[in-house]
Short mmCIF file of C-alpha atoms and ligand atoms in Angstrom, two decimals:
data_model
loop_
_atom_site.label_atom_id
_atom_site.label_comp_id
_atom_site.label_asym_id
_atom_site.label_seq_id
_atom_site.Cartn_x
_atom_site.Cartn_y
_atom_site.Cartn_z
CA UNK X 29 -44.73 126.18 -44.60
CA UNK X 30 -44.43 125.53 -48.21
CA UNK X 31 -47.10 126.59 -50.44
CA UNK X 32 -45.90 124.63 -53.38
CA UNK X 33 -43.54 121.46 -53.28
CA UNK X 34 -42.59 119.91 -56.51
CA UNK X 35 -40.80 116.65 -57.00
CA UNK X 36 -39.43 115.30 -60.25
CA UNK X 37 -41.64 117.14 -62.57
CA UNK X 38 -41.78 116.04 -66.14
CA UNK X 39 -43.66 117.42 -68.93
CA UNK X 40 -43.75 116.57 -72.68
CA UNK X 41 -45.98 117.52 -75.44
CA UNK X 42 -45.97 114.50 -77.82
CA UNK X 43 -42.43 113.76 -78.35
CA UNK X 44 -41.19 117.26 -77.20
CA UNK X 45 -39.97 116.91 -73.39
CA UNK X 46 -40.23 120.57 -72.09
CA UNK X 47 -39.56 119.95 -68.34
CA UNK X 48 -36.99 117.28 -67.52
CA UNK X 49 -37.29 116.92 -63.79
CA UNK X 50 -37.81 119.82 -61.93
CA UNK X 51 -37.81 119.89 -58.05
CA UNK X 52 -38.95 123.15 -56.59
CA UNK X 53 -40.32 124.08 -53.06
CA UNK X 54 -41.91 127.50 -52.61
CA UNK X 55 -42.34 128.83 -49.12
CA UNK X 56 -44.88 131.26 -47.84
CA UNK X 57 -43.96 134.74 -48.24
CA UNK X 58 -41.19 134.09 -50.99
CA UNK X 59 -40.94 135.89 -54.12
CA UNK X 60 -39.32 133.43 -56.37
CA UNK X 61 -38.13 134.98 -59.86
CA UNK X 62 -37.62 132.61 -62.83
CA UNK X 63 -35.54 133.59 -65.67
CA UNK X 64 -33.90 131.81 -68.72
CA UNK X 65 -33.92 131.85 -72.47
CA UNK X 66 -36.90 131.59 -74.71
CA UNK X 67 -38.13 128.04 -74.86
CA UNK X 68 -36.64 127.00 -71.84
CA UNK X 69 -39.95 125.91 -70.09
CA UNK X 70 -40.56 128.80 -67.85
CA UNK X 71 -44.25 129.28 -69.01
CA UNK X 72 -44.98 125.57 -68.95
CA UNK X 73 -43.45 125.28 -65.32
CA UNK X 74 -45.76 128.10 -64.24
CA UNK X 75 -48.71 126.58 -66.07
CA UNK X 76 -48.08 123.22 -64.26
CA UNK X 77 -48.32 124.80 -60.94
CA UNK X 78 -51.97 125.61 -61.33
CA UNK X 79 -52.69 122.70 -63.68
CA UNK X 80 -53.25 124.48 -66.66
CA UNK X 81 -50.99 121.80 -67.94
CA UNK X 82 -50.95 118.45 -66.49
CA UNK X 83 -47.74 116.94 -65.54
CA UNK X 84 -46.38 114.04 -67.56
CA UNK X 85 -44.46 112.70 -64.35
CA UNK X 86 -43.94 113.78 -60.80
CA UNK X 87 -45.60 114.93 -57.86
CA UNK X 88 -47.08 118.49 -56.95
CA UNK X 89 -48.01 119.30 -53.47
CA UNK X 90 -50.12 122.54 -52.82
CA UNK X 91 -50.35 123.55 -49.27
CA UNK X 92 -49.27 119.96 -48.42
CA UNK X 93 -51.82 118.29 -50.18
CA UNK X 94 -50.64 115.81 -52.85
CA UNK X 95 -52.75 116.98 -56.11
CA UNK X 96 -53.65 114.32 -58.62
CA UNK X 97 -54.75 116.18 -61.86
CA UNK X 98 -57.40 113.35 -62.62
CA UNK X 99 -58.91 113.01 -59.29
CA UNK X 100 -58.49 116.27 -57.18
CA UNK X 101 -60.70 118.97 -57.45
CA UNK X 102 -58.62 121.39 -59.57
CA UNK X 103 -61.16 124.06 -59.47
CA UNK X 104 -60.75 124.26 -55.69
CA UNK X 105 -56.87 124.14 -56.08
CA UNK X 106 -57.00 127.08 -58.42
CA UNK X 107 -58.96 129.18 -56.29
CA UNK X 108 -56.03 129.36 -54.15
CA UNK X 109 -53.66 130.45 -56.95
CA UNK X 110 -54.05 133.63 -58.88
CA UNK X 111 -52.54 133.99 -62.29
CA UNK X 112 -51.73 136.93 -64.56
CA UNK X 113 -51.10 136.56 -68.10
CA UNK X 114 -48.78 138.23 -70.64
CA UNK X 115 -51.95 139.04 -72.87
CA UNK X 116 -54.09 140.26 -69.92
CA UNK X 117 -56.97 138.29 -70.81
CA UNK X 118 -59.44 140.59 -69.36
CA UNK X 119 -63.17 139.61 -70.15
CA UNK X 120 -64.05 141.91 -72.99
CA UNK X 121 -67.75 141.59 -72.43
CA UNK X 122 -67.66 142.81 -68.54
CA UNK X 123 -66.76 146.21 -67.45
CA UNK X 124 -63.87 146.50 -65.09
CA UNK X 125 -65.79 145.96 -61.66
CA UNK X 126 -67.54 142.94 -63.17
CA UNK X 127 -64.15 141.51 -64.23
CA UNK X 128 -63.11 141.57 -60.80
CA UNK X 129 -66.18 140.41 -59.16
CA UNK X 130 -67.35 137.55 -61.74
CA UNK X 131 -65.11 134.98 -59.98
CA UNK X 132 -65.91 135.73 -56.34
CA UNK X 133 -69.58 135.98 -57.07
CA UNK X 134 -69.90 132.80 -59.31
CA UNK X 135 -67.23 130.68 -57.78
CA UNK X 136 -67.19 131.58 -54.17
CA UNK X 137 -70.84 132.45 -54.05
CA UNK X 138 -70.11 135.83 -52.15
CA UNK X 139 -72.77 138.17 -52.41
CA UNK X 140 -72.75 141.10 -54.99
CA UNK X 141 -72.65 143.55 -52.38
CA UNK X 142 -69.59 142.18 -50.77
CA UNK X 143 -67.79 141.26 -53.95
CA UNK X 144 -68.23 145.14 -54.95
CA UNK X 145 -66.74 146.28 -51.61
CA UNK X 146 -63.61 143.95 -52.08
CA UNK X 147 -63.35 144.78 -55.66
CA UNK X 148 -63.38 148.66 -55.10
CA UNK X 149 -60.67 148.16 -52.43
CA UNK X 150 -58.61 146.37 -54.83
CA UNK X 151 -59.06 148.59 -57.77
CA UNK X 152 -58.12 151.36 -55.41
CA UNK X 153 -54.88 149.41 -54.45
CA UNK X 154 -53.60 148.94 -57.90
CA UNK X 155 -54.32 152.80 -58.59
CA UNK X 156 -57.62 152.63 -60.52
CA UNK X 157 -60.43 153.75 -58.40
CA UNK X 158 -62.09 155.74 -60.87
CA UNK X 159 -62.16 152.84 -63.77
CA UNK X 160 -64.78 150.46 -62.45
CA UNK X 161 -67.41 151.48 -65.10
CA UNK X 162 -64.82 151.30 -68.03
CA UNK X 163 -64.80 148.70 -70.56
CA UNK X 164 -61.41 146.66 -70.96
CA UNK X 165 -60.98 147.93 -74.67
CA UNK X 166 -60.79 151.50 -73.18
CA UNK X 167 -57.86 150.99 -70.93
CA UNK X 168 -54.24 151.26 -71.64
CA UNK X 169 -52.21 147.99 -71.49
CA UNK X 170 -50.68 148.92 -68.00
CA UNK X 171 -54.17 149.67 -66.86
CA UNK X 172 -55.59 146.27 -68.21
CA UNK X 173 -52.60 144.62 -66.52
CA UNK X 174 -53.47 146.09 -63.21
CA UNK X 175 -56.95 145.30 -63.52
CA UNK X 176 -56.03 141.58 -64.16
CA UNK X 177 -54.06 141.71 -61.11
CA UNK X 178 -56.88 142.96 -59.04
CA UNK X 179 -58.98 140.26 -60.66
CA UNK X 180 -56.69 137.44 -59.48
CA UNK X 181 -56.48 138.89 -55.95
CA UNK X 182 -60.24 139.19 -55.58
CA UNK X 183 -60.14 135.30 -55.11
CA UNK X 184 -57.88 135.87 -51.94
CA UNK X 185 -55.13 133.61 -53.42
CA UNK X 186 -52.41 132.03 -51.12
CA UNK X 187 -49.86 132.60 -54.27
CA UNK X 188 -49.74 134.68 -57.34
CA UNK X 189 -48.38 133.52 -60.53
CA UNK X 190 -47.05 135.98 -63.15
CA UNK X 191 -46.15 135.10 -66.39
CA UNK X 192 -44.11 137.85 -68.30
CA UNK X 193 -46.79 140.35 -67.52
CA UNK X 194 -45.01 143.25 -68.69
CA UNK X 195 -43.74 141.81 -72.02
CA UNK X 196 -46.62 142.95 -74.05
CA UNK X 197 -46.63 146.44 -72.67
CA UNK X 198 -45.26 149.62 -74.15
CA UNK X 199 -41.97 150.46 -72.34
CA UNK X 200 -43.58 153.64 -70.45
CA UNK X 201 -46.31 151.46 -68.87
CA UNK X 202 -43.95 148.73 -67.60
CA UNK X 203 -43.24 150.64 -64.34
CA UNK X 204 -46.85 151.20 -63.23
CA UNK X 205 -47.48 147.39 -63.24
CA UNK X 206 -44.15 146.54 -61.48
CA UNK X 207 -45.00 148.83 -58.88
CA UNK X 208 -48.23 147.02 -58.13
CA UNK X 209 -46.19 143.77 -57.94
CA UNK X 210 -43.76 145.32 -55.60
CA UNK X 211 -46.47 146.46 -53.33
CA UNK X 212 -47.89 143.20 -53.21
CA UNK X 213 -44.37 141.52 -52.51
CA UNK X 214 -43.78 144.02 -49.72
CA UNK X 215 -47.20 143.05 -48.46
CA UNK X 216 -45.89 139.43 -48.02
CA UNK X 217 -47.75 137.68 -50.86
CA UNK X 218 -46.08 134.55 -52.10
CA UNK X 219 -45.28 135.09 -55.73
CA UNK X 220 -43.66 133.05 -58.35
CA UNK X 221 -42.70 135.56 -61.39
CA UNK X 222 -41.40 134.72 -64.96
CA UNK X 223 -39.90 137.91 -66.19
CA UNK X 224 -37.08 139.41 -68.20
CA UNK X 225 -37.19 142.66 -65.96
CA UNK X 226 -33.78 141.88 -64.27
CA UNK X 227 -34.21 144.99 -62.20
CA UNK X 228 -37.44 143.59 -60.64
CA UNK X 229 -35.69 140.45 -60.03
CA UNK X 230 -32.57 142.09 -58.40
CA UNK X 231 -34.72 144.27 -56.15
CA UNK X 232 -37.60 142.14 -55.07
CA UNK X 233 -36.71 138.43 -55.72
CA UNK X 234 -36.00 136.38 -52.35
CA UNK X 235 -34.85 133.90 -54.76
CA UNK X 236 -33.86 133.67 -58.57
CA UNK X 237 -34.24 130.66 -60.52
CA UNK X 238 -32.34 130.02 -63.87
CA UNK X 239 -33.88 127.68 -66.31
CA UNK X 240 -32.41 126.33 -69.48
CA UNK X 241 -33.72 123.55 -71.66
CA UNK X 242 -36.21 122.26 -69.29
CA UNK X 243 -33.99 122.06 -66.11
CA UNK X 244 -33.35 124.40 -63.32
CA UNK X 245 -29.58 125.00 -63.76
CA UNK X 246 -28.96 127.29 -61.01
CA UNK X 247 -30.71 129.17 -58.25
CA UNK X 248 -29.80 131.53 -55.53
CA UNK X 249 -30.34 135.13 -53.99
CA UNK X 250 -30.24 137.70 -56.62
CA UNK X 251 -26.78 138.62 -55.18
CA UNK X 252 -25.50 135.35 -56.04
CA UNK X 253 -27.29 134.83 -59.48
CA UNK X 254 -26.45 138.41 -60.67
CA UNK X 255 -23.32 138.87 -58.73
CA UNK X 256 -21.54 135.71 -59.09
CA UNK X 257 -23.26 133.08 -61.54
CA UNK X 258 -21.55 129.70 -61.33
CA UNK X 259 -23.09 128.24 -64.38
CA UNK X 260 -21.70 129.10 -68.02
CA UNK X 261 -25.10 129.18 -69.28
CA UNK X 262 -26.30 131.67 -66.70
CA UNK X 263 -23.36 133.80 -67.51
CA UNK X 264 -24.18 133.60 -70.98
CA UNK X 265 -27.76 134.57 -70.60
CA UNK X 266 -27.29 137.15 -68.14
CA UNK X 267 -24.48 138.98 -70.43
CA UNK X 268 -27.27 138.95 -73.20
CA UNK X 269 -30.04 140.43 -71.25
CA UNK X 270 -28.23 142.79 -68.80
CA UNK Z 22 -107.17 141.09 -111.24
CA UNK Z 23 -105.14 144.11 -111.77
CA UNK Z 24 -102.36 144.63 -109.14
CA UNK Z 25 -104.26 147.32 -107.34
CA UNK Z 26 -107.10 144.71 -107.02
CA UNK Z 27 -105.02 142.22 -105.61
CA UNK Z 28 -103.56 144.29 -103.10
CA UNK Z 29 -107.05 145.60 -101.90
CA UNK Z 30 -108.48 142.14 -101.92
CA UNK Z 31 -105.66 140.49 -100.00
CA UNK Z 32 -103.93 143.08 -97.90
CA UNK Z 33 -105.14 141.88 -94.71
CA UNK Z 34 -105.19 138.36 -95.44
CA UNK Z 35 -101.64 138.28 -96.43
CA UNK Z 36 -100.97 140.23 -93.36
CA UNK Z 37 -102.53 137.72 -91.02
CA UNK Z 38 -100.73 134.97 -92.84
CA UNK Z 39 -97.38 136.96 -92.54
CA UNK Z 40 -97.98 136.70 -88.83
CA UNK Z 41 -98.14 132.93 -89.03
CA UNK Z 42 -94.87 133.08 -91.23
CA UNK Z 43 -93.00 135.10 -88.62
CA UNK Z 44 -94.26 132.77 -85.94
CA UNK Z 45 -93.03 129.67 -87.91
CA UNK Z 46 -89.85 131.29 -88.49
CA UNK Z 47 -89.20 132.62 -84.90
CA UNK Z 48 -90.10 129.30 -83.22
CA UNK Z 49 -88.02 127.23 -85.67
CA UNK Z 50 -84.88 129.69 -85.17
CA UNK Z 51 -85.07 129.43 -81.43
CA UNK Z 52 -85.31 125.78 -81.53
CA UNK Z 53 -82.55 125.76 -84.25
CA UNK Z 54 -80.09 127.57 -81.67
CA UNK Z 55 -80.87 125.08 -79.03
CA UNK Z 56 -80.36 122.21 -81.29
CA UNK Z 57 -77.37 123.90 -82.94
CA UNK Z 58 -75.75 124.57 -79.51
CA UNK Z 59 -75.94 120.97 -78.62
CA UNK Z 60 -74.38 119.81 -81.78
CA UNK Z 61 -71.64 122.38 -81.45
CA UNK Z 62 -70.69 121.15 -78.13
CA UNK Z 63 -70.85 117.48 -79.58
CA UNK Z 64 -68.53 118.66 -82.44
CA UNK Z 65 -65.94 120.40 -80.22
CA UNK Z 66 -66.25 117.47 -77.54
CA UNK Z 67 -63.08 115.49 -76.86
CA UNK Z 68 -65.14 112.35 -77.32
CA UNK Z 69 -64.82 110.72 -80.69
CA UNK Z 70 -68.41 109.31 -80.48
CA UNK Z 71 -69.58 112.77 -80.14
CA UNK Z 72 -67.87 114.11 -82.94
CA UNK Z 73 -69.12 111.51 -85.44
CA UNK Z 74 -72.72 111.96 -84.12
CA UNK Z 75 -72.10 115.65 -84.65
CA UNK Z 76 -70.86 115.34 -88.04
CA UNK Z 77 -73.32 112.88 -89.16
CA UNK Z 78 -76.26 115.26 -88.18
CA UNK Z 79 -74.61 118.17 -89.77
CA UNK Z 80 -73.90 116.29 -92.84
CA UNK Z 81 -77.44 115.02 -93.13
CA UNK Z 82 -79.26 118.32 -92.51
CA UNK Z 83 -77.01 119.95 -95.07
CA UNK Z 84 -76.84 117.27 -97.56
CA UNK Z 85 -80.59 116.57 -98.40
CA UNK Z 86 -83.11 119.13 -99.98
CA UNK Z 87 -85.18 120.81 -97.31
CA UNK Z 88 -88.34 119.81 -98.89
CA UNK Z 89 -87.47 116.16 -98.68
CA UNK Z 90 -86.50 116.48 -94.96
CA UNK Z 91 -89.54 118.17 -94.35
CA UNK Z 92 -91.92 115.72 -95.74
CA UNK Z 93 -89.99 112.87 -94.27
CA UNK Z 94 -89.82 114.48 -90.76
CA UNK Z 95 -93.66 115.64 -91.07
CA UNK Z 96 -94.87 112.02 -91.83
CA UNK Z 97 -92.30 110.54 -89.61
CA UNK Z 98 -92.97 112.74 -86.66
CA UNK Z 99 -96.73 112.43 -86.99
CA UNK Z 100 -96.70 108.81 -87.31
CA UNK Z 101 -95.32 108.59 -83.77
CA UNK Z 102 -96.78 111.59 -82.09
CA UNK Z 103 -99.99 113.47 -83.09
CA UNK Z 104 -98.27 117.16 -83.77
CA UNK Z 105 -99.96 119.89 -85.34
CA UNK Z 106 -98.90 120.96 -88.76
CA UNK Z 107 -97.55 124.12 -87.27
CA UNK Z 108 -95.45 122.25 -84.64
CA UNK Z 109 -94.15 119.55 -87.20
CA UNK Z 110 -93.31 122.24 -89.59
CA UNK Z 111 -91.35 124.43 -87.01
CA UNK Z 112 -89.58 121.26 -85.79
CA UNK Z 113 -88.61 120.13 -89.24
CA UNK Z 114 -87.38 123.64 -89.84
CA UNK Z 115 -85.48 123.76 -86.81
CA UNK Z 116 -84.01 120.34 -87.27
CA UNK Z 117 -82.71 121.57 -90.77
CA UNK Z 118 -81.49 124.93 -89.63
CA UNK Z 119 -79.93 123.44 -86.53
CA UNK Z 120 -77.15 121.84 -88.72
CA UNK Z 121 -76.15 125.04 -89.81
CA UNK Z 122 -76.39 126.83 -86.75
CA UNK Z 123 -74.33 124.19 -85.22
CA UNK Z 124 -71.45 124.99 -87.53
CA UNK Z 125 -71.68 128.64 -87.18
CA UNK Z 126 -71.72 128.37 -83.25
CA UNK Z 127 -68.96 125.82 -83.39
CA UNK Z 128 -66.91 128.38 -85.24
CA UNK Z 129 -67.73 131.19 -82.94
CA UNK Z 130 -67.08 129.40 -79.83
CA UNK Z 131 -63.66 128.17 -81.20
CA UNK Z 132 -62.65 131.72 -82.30
CA UNK Z 133 -62.79 132.81 -78.70
CA UNK Z 134 -59.28 133.11 -77.72
CA UNK Z 135 -58.09 129.84 -75.47
CA UNK Z 136 -56.60 132.41 -73.13
CA UNK Z 137 -60.07 133.51 -72.17
CA UNK Z 138 -60.90 129.94 -70.78
CA UNK Z 139 -57.51 129.53 -69.18
CA UNK Z 140 -58.06 132.95 -67.48
CA UNK Z 141 -61.22 131.79 -66.27
CA UNK Z 142 -60.27 128.31 -65.20
CA UNK Z 143 -57.42 130.00 -63.39
CA UNK Z 144 -59.81 132.00 -61.33
CA UNK Z 145 -61.39 128.52 -60.05
CA UNK Z 146 -64.31 128.43 -62.67
CA UNK Z 147 -65.33 124.96 -63.64
CA UNK Z 148 -65.45 124.19 -67.43
CA UNK Z 149 -69.02 124.61 -67.60
CA UNK Z 150 -69.08 127.93 -65.71
CA UNK Z 151 -66.26 129.42 -67.96
CA UNK Z 152 -68.09 128.17 -71.06
CA UNK Z 153 -71.48 129.88 -69.87
CA UNK Z 154 -70.04 132.90 -68.31
CA UNK Z 155 -67.16 133.79 -70.65
CA UNK Z 156 -67.07 132.13 -73.84
CA UNK Z 157 -70.61 131.61 -74.78
CA UNK Z 158 -71.62 135.54 -74.28
CA UNK Z 159 -68.65 136.31 -76.50
CA UNK Z 160 -69.40 133.57 -79.03
CA UNK Z 161 -73.19 134.76 -79.43
CA UNK Z 162 -72.27 138.15 -79.72
CA UNK Z 163 -70.00 137.34 -82.46
CA UNK Z 164 -72.34 134.95 -84.28
CA UNK Z 165 -75.09 137.74 -84.55
CA UNK Z 166 -74.62 138.46 -88.05
CA UNK Z 167 -74.51 134.93 -89.44
CA UNK Z 168 -77.58 134.20 -86.98
CA UNK Z 169 -79.46 136.80 -88.66
CA UNK Z 170 -78.58 135.51 -91.83
CA UNK Z 171 -79.70 132.22 -90.86
CA UNK Z 172 -82.94 133.90 -89.94
CA UNK Z 173 -83.44 135.40 -93.28
CA UNK Z 174 -82.87 131.97 -94.85
CA UNK Z 175 -85.29 130.50 -92.28
CA UNK Z 176 -87.87 132.84 -93.28
CA UNK Z 177 -87.72 132.13 -96.95
CA UNK Z 178 -87.45 128.31 -96.07
CA UNK Z 179 -90.66 128.60 -94.31
CA UNK Z 180 -92.60 128.78 -97.54
CA UNK Z 181 -92.12 125.10 -97.83
CA UNK Z 182 -94.20 124.38 -94.90
CA UNK Z 183 -97.09 125.47 -97.04
CA UNK Z 184 -97.18 121.98 -98.50
CA UNK Z 185 -97.99 120.58 -94.89
CA UNK Z 186 -100.96 122.65 -94.89
CA UNK Z 187 -99.86 125.44 -92.43
CA UNK Z 188 -101.74 128.77 -93.51
CA UNK Z 189 -98.79 130.71 -93.68
CA UNK Z 190 -98.08 133.52 -96.35
CA UNK Z 191 -97.06 131.35 -99.20
CA UNK Z 192 -100.02 128.86 -99.11
CA UNK Z 193 -102.25 131.85 -98.77
CA UNK Z 194 -100.74 133.20 -101.99
CA UNK Z 195 -101.06 129.91 -103.66
CA UNK Z 196 -104.70 129.50 -102.95
CA UNK Z 197 -105.23 132.96 -103.85
CA UNK Z 198 -103.44 132.76 -107.19
CA UNK Z 199 -105.52 129.55 -107.96
CA UNK Z 200 -108.87 131.37 -107.15
CA UNK Z 201 -108.34 134.55 -109.05
CA UNK Z 202 -106.42 133.48 -112.13
CA UNK Z 203 -103.77 136.37 -111.44
CA UNK Z 204 -100.83 134.53 -110.37
CA UNK Z 205 -98.35 137.05 -111.66
CA UNK Z 206 -99.82 139.85 -109.49
CA UNK Z 207 -100.65 137.63 -106.61
CA UNK Z 208 -97.09 136.31 -106.25
CA UNK Z 209 -95.66 139.72 -106.84
CA UNK Z 210 -97.72 140.98 -103.83
CA UNK Z 211 -96.69 138.08 -101.63
CA UNK Z 212 -93.02 138.28 -102.75
CA UNK Z 213 -93.14 141.93 -101.65
CA UNK Z 214 -94.27 140.97 -98.17
CA UNK Z 215 -91.04 138.66 -97.85
CA UNK Z 216 -88.85 141.25 -99.14
CA UNK Z 217 -90.17 144.01 -96.68
CA UNK Z 218 -89.57 141.61 -93.93
CA UNK Z 219 -86.06 140.67 -94.98
CA UNK Z 220 -85.32 144.41 -95.41
CA UNK Z 221 -86.76 145.25 -92.04
CA UNK Z 222 -84.74 142.33 -90.36
CA UNK Z 223 -81.60 143.03 -91.95
CA UNK Z 224 -81.88 146.65 -90.58
CA UNK Z 225 -82.74 145.23 -87.10
CA UNK Z 226 -79.88 142.89 -87.00
CA UNK Z 227 -77.39 145.70 -88.02
CA UNK Z 228 -79.07 147.92 -85.14
CA UNK Z 229 -78.49 145.18 -82.72
CA UNK Z 230 -74.96 144.63 -83.69
CA UNK Z 231 -74.00 148.25 -83.41
CA UNK Z 232 -75.99 148.75 -80.24
CA UNK Z 233 -73.92 146.34 -78.36
CA UNK Z 234 -71.73 149.25 -77.21
CA UNK Z 235 -68.62 150.06 -79.36
CA UNK Z 236 -66.52 149.03 -76.21
CA UNK Z 237 -67.47 145.51 -75.75
CA UNK Z 238 -65.06 144.14 -78.48
CA UNK Z 239 -64.08 140.72 -78.42
CA UNK Z 240 -60.88 139.01 -77.73
CA UNK Z 241 -60.13 137.28 -80.84
CA UNK Z 242 -57.70 134.53 -81.44
N1 ATP C 30 -49.20 123.37 -75.88
C1 ATP C 30 -47.98 123.07 -76.26
N2 ATP C 30 -47.83 122.15 -77.47
C2 ATP C 30 -46.72 121.86 -77.81
N3 ATP C 30 -45.39 122.49 -77.31
C3 ATP C 30 -45.55 123.40 -76.51
C4 ATP C 30 -46.78 123.68 -75.90
N4 ATP C 30 -46.63 124.67 -75.06
C5 ATP C 30 -45.24 124.93 -74.96
N5 ATP C 30 -44.65 124.11 -75.98
C6 ATP C 30 -43.24 124.07 -76.31
O1 ATP C 30 -42.49 123.87 -75.11
C7 ATP C 30 -41.17 124.84 -74.97
C8 ATP C 30 -41.11 125.48 -73.87
O2 ATP C 30 -42.18 126.51 -73.96
P1 ATP C 30 -42.37 127.59 -72.65
O3 ATP C 30 -43.41 128.35 -73.53
O4 ATP C 30 -42.61 126.91 -71.44
O5 ATP C 30 -41.16 128.37 -72.99
P2 ATP C 30 -40.79 129.74 -72.14
O6 ATP C 30 -39.47 129.51 -71.41
O7 ATP C 30 -41.85 130.37 -71.40
O8 ATP C 30 -40.32 130.56 -73.37
P3 ATP C 30 -40.53 132.18 -73.63
O9 ATP C 30 -39.44 132.91 -72.71
O10 ATP C 30 -40.55 132.31 -75.09
O11 ATP C 30 -42.06 132.43 -73.16
C9 ATP C 30 -41.21 125.41 -76.38
O12 ATP C 30 -40.42 124.75 -77.25
C10 ATP C 30 -42.65 125.41 -76.76
O13 ATP C 30 -42.58 125.38 -78.32
MG1 MG C 31 -43.24 131.89 -71.73
#
C-alpha cells in the first residue's frame, strides 16, 4: 500500500511558483532519495508531505486518506511522519532523554515510565546509550542528529522524512549519521531522503528522484539514474556533484 | 534630626513599609507578566484585530505618564468595584508595566528559532502545546534579564502608589519628613532602602541567570 500519494501538487510563495505539478507515490518500505540543484524545490516538497507548508493546489493522500489542510487533523497526520532537519532542532532546554520522550508523553499520552523505556532503546539503537542525561549543547553535530532521529522514531512513525540531515555536519561526522539511516532502511522503514550524499543514494535508494525547477524531471533506480541518466539536466547535475 | 536620629527613629517603621513596597511590586509584576503574555500573543496573532488591540494597549500604557494612569485607573476602578488602595494600586501598576512586558515577551518569543516550532509540530504537537512546552520556556529564560530590569523599574514606580494612600515606603517617608522637619535626612534614609533593594535584586537576577545551567543554551534565530 502507498504511504503517500501526491497528485498535481503545486506550491507558490506569493508570486513565486516553487512546485509546478508534482505526482509522486511512495510505497511502504521504499527508500526514496530526492536529488537536484539548490532551489529546485526539494525541501518544499518534503515540507508539503507533512504539511509544514500547505499545498497551493493538488491532492495529498496519507495512508489512503485525502488530507485537506484546512479540515483534517494535521497534528494526527504528523504523528505518523517523522522529520529530521538539517539543523537538528533539538530542544535546548531539555536533556537528551526528555527530547526523545517529550512527544510520546505529551502527544500520545504515554506514561513517563513507558516512554523512558522506548527512548532508552532508541538511544541505544542510534549508538548513544550513555548520553541520556547530556544537554544538546554538550553533543557533537553527529550526536545531535542521531538524537533527532531517535526523537522522531519515538513517535513510531510510518514514514521518515530527512532534509539534508548531514549538510551541517563536519565531514568526519557524516558517516555515523548515514549509518543510522542505513540501519533504519535495512529495518524496512519507509523513507524520503533529500541529500547530496550520492554514495548513500547509490547504495540505499530503492528509487532516485531528480528535481529541477519545481518539477520531477526524471526518476528510476540508482543504476538507471547514476549509470544511464536520460535527461540532459540530470547529466549536468550529476557531473557537478560526482 | 540628625541622620543617626532618623535611622534610630524610623529603622523598623521603614522596614515594615518596605515589606508593603515589595508586596506591591511583586504582585504587580506577576500580574504584569500575565497581562503582558496575553498582549504579546495578541500582538503576534495572525488576526489583524488582535494586532490592533495589542498596539493600542501598548501605545497607551507607554505613552502616558504613570501617575496619570494611576489616578485614572484608581478612581476609574474604584468607581466600578470597591477595591482596596493596595489592589487598585497593584492593578494599575500591573496594567502599566504590562505594556512593557508585552513588548519584551513578544521579542523573546519571536527570537526563538522558527525551526523549534516546526520540530515540535512535526512531532504532532498542537500549536498551543508547542508554544507551551517548547517556545515559552526558552522565551522566558531569555527574558529573565529584561524581566528583572522591569521589576526594578516597577519597584521604583511603586513610590507613586503613595498618592493613593497605600502605606508603602515612600508614603512613610513623606509622613516622617513632614513630621520631623528633616526631609533631607529622611529621604536619604528612604532612598538608601530602595538602593539596597535594587542592589540585592540585581544580584539575585544575575544568580538566577547563571544558575540555569550553562548547558541549557537557547536556539537562537
Ligand atoms: N517560506 C518561503 N517563502 C518564500 N520563498 C520560499 C520559501 N521557502 C522556499 N522558498 C523558495 O522556494 C524555492 C525552493 O526552495 P527549496 O528550499 O524547496 O529548495 P531546495 O531544493 O530545498 O534547495 P536547497 O538544495 O538549497 O536546500 C527557492 O527559490 C526558495 O527561495
Ligand atoms: Mg533544501
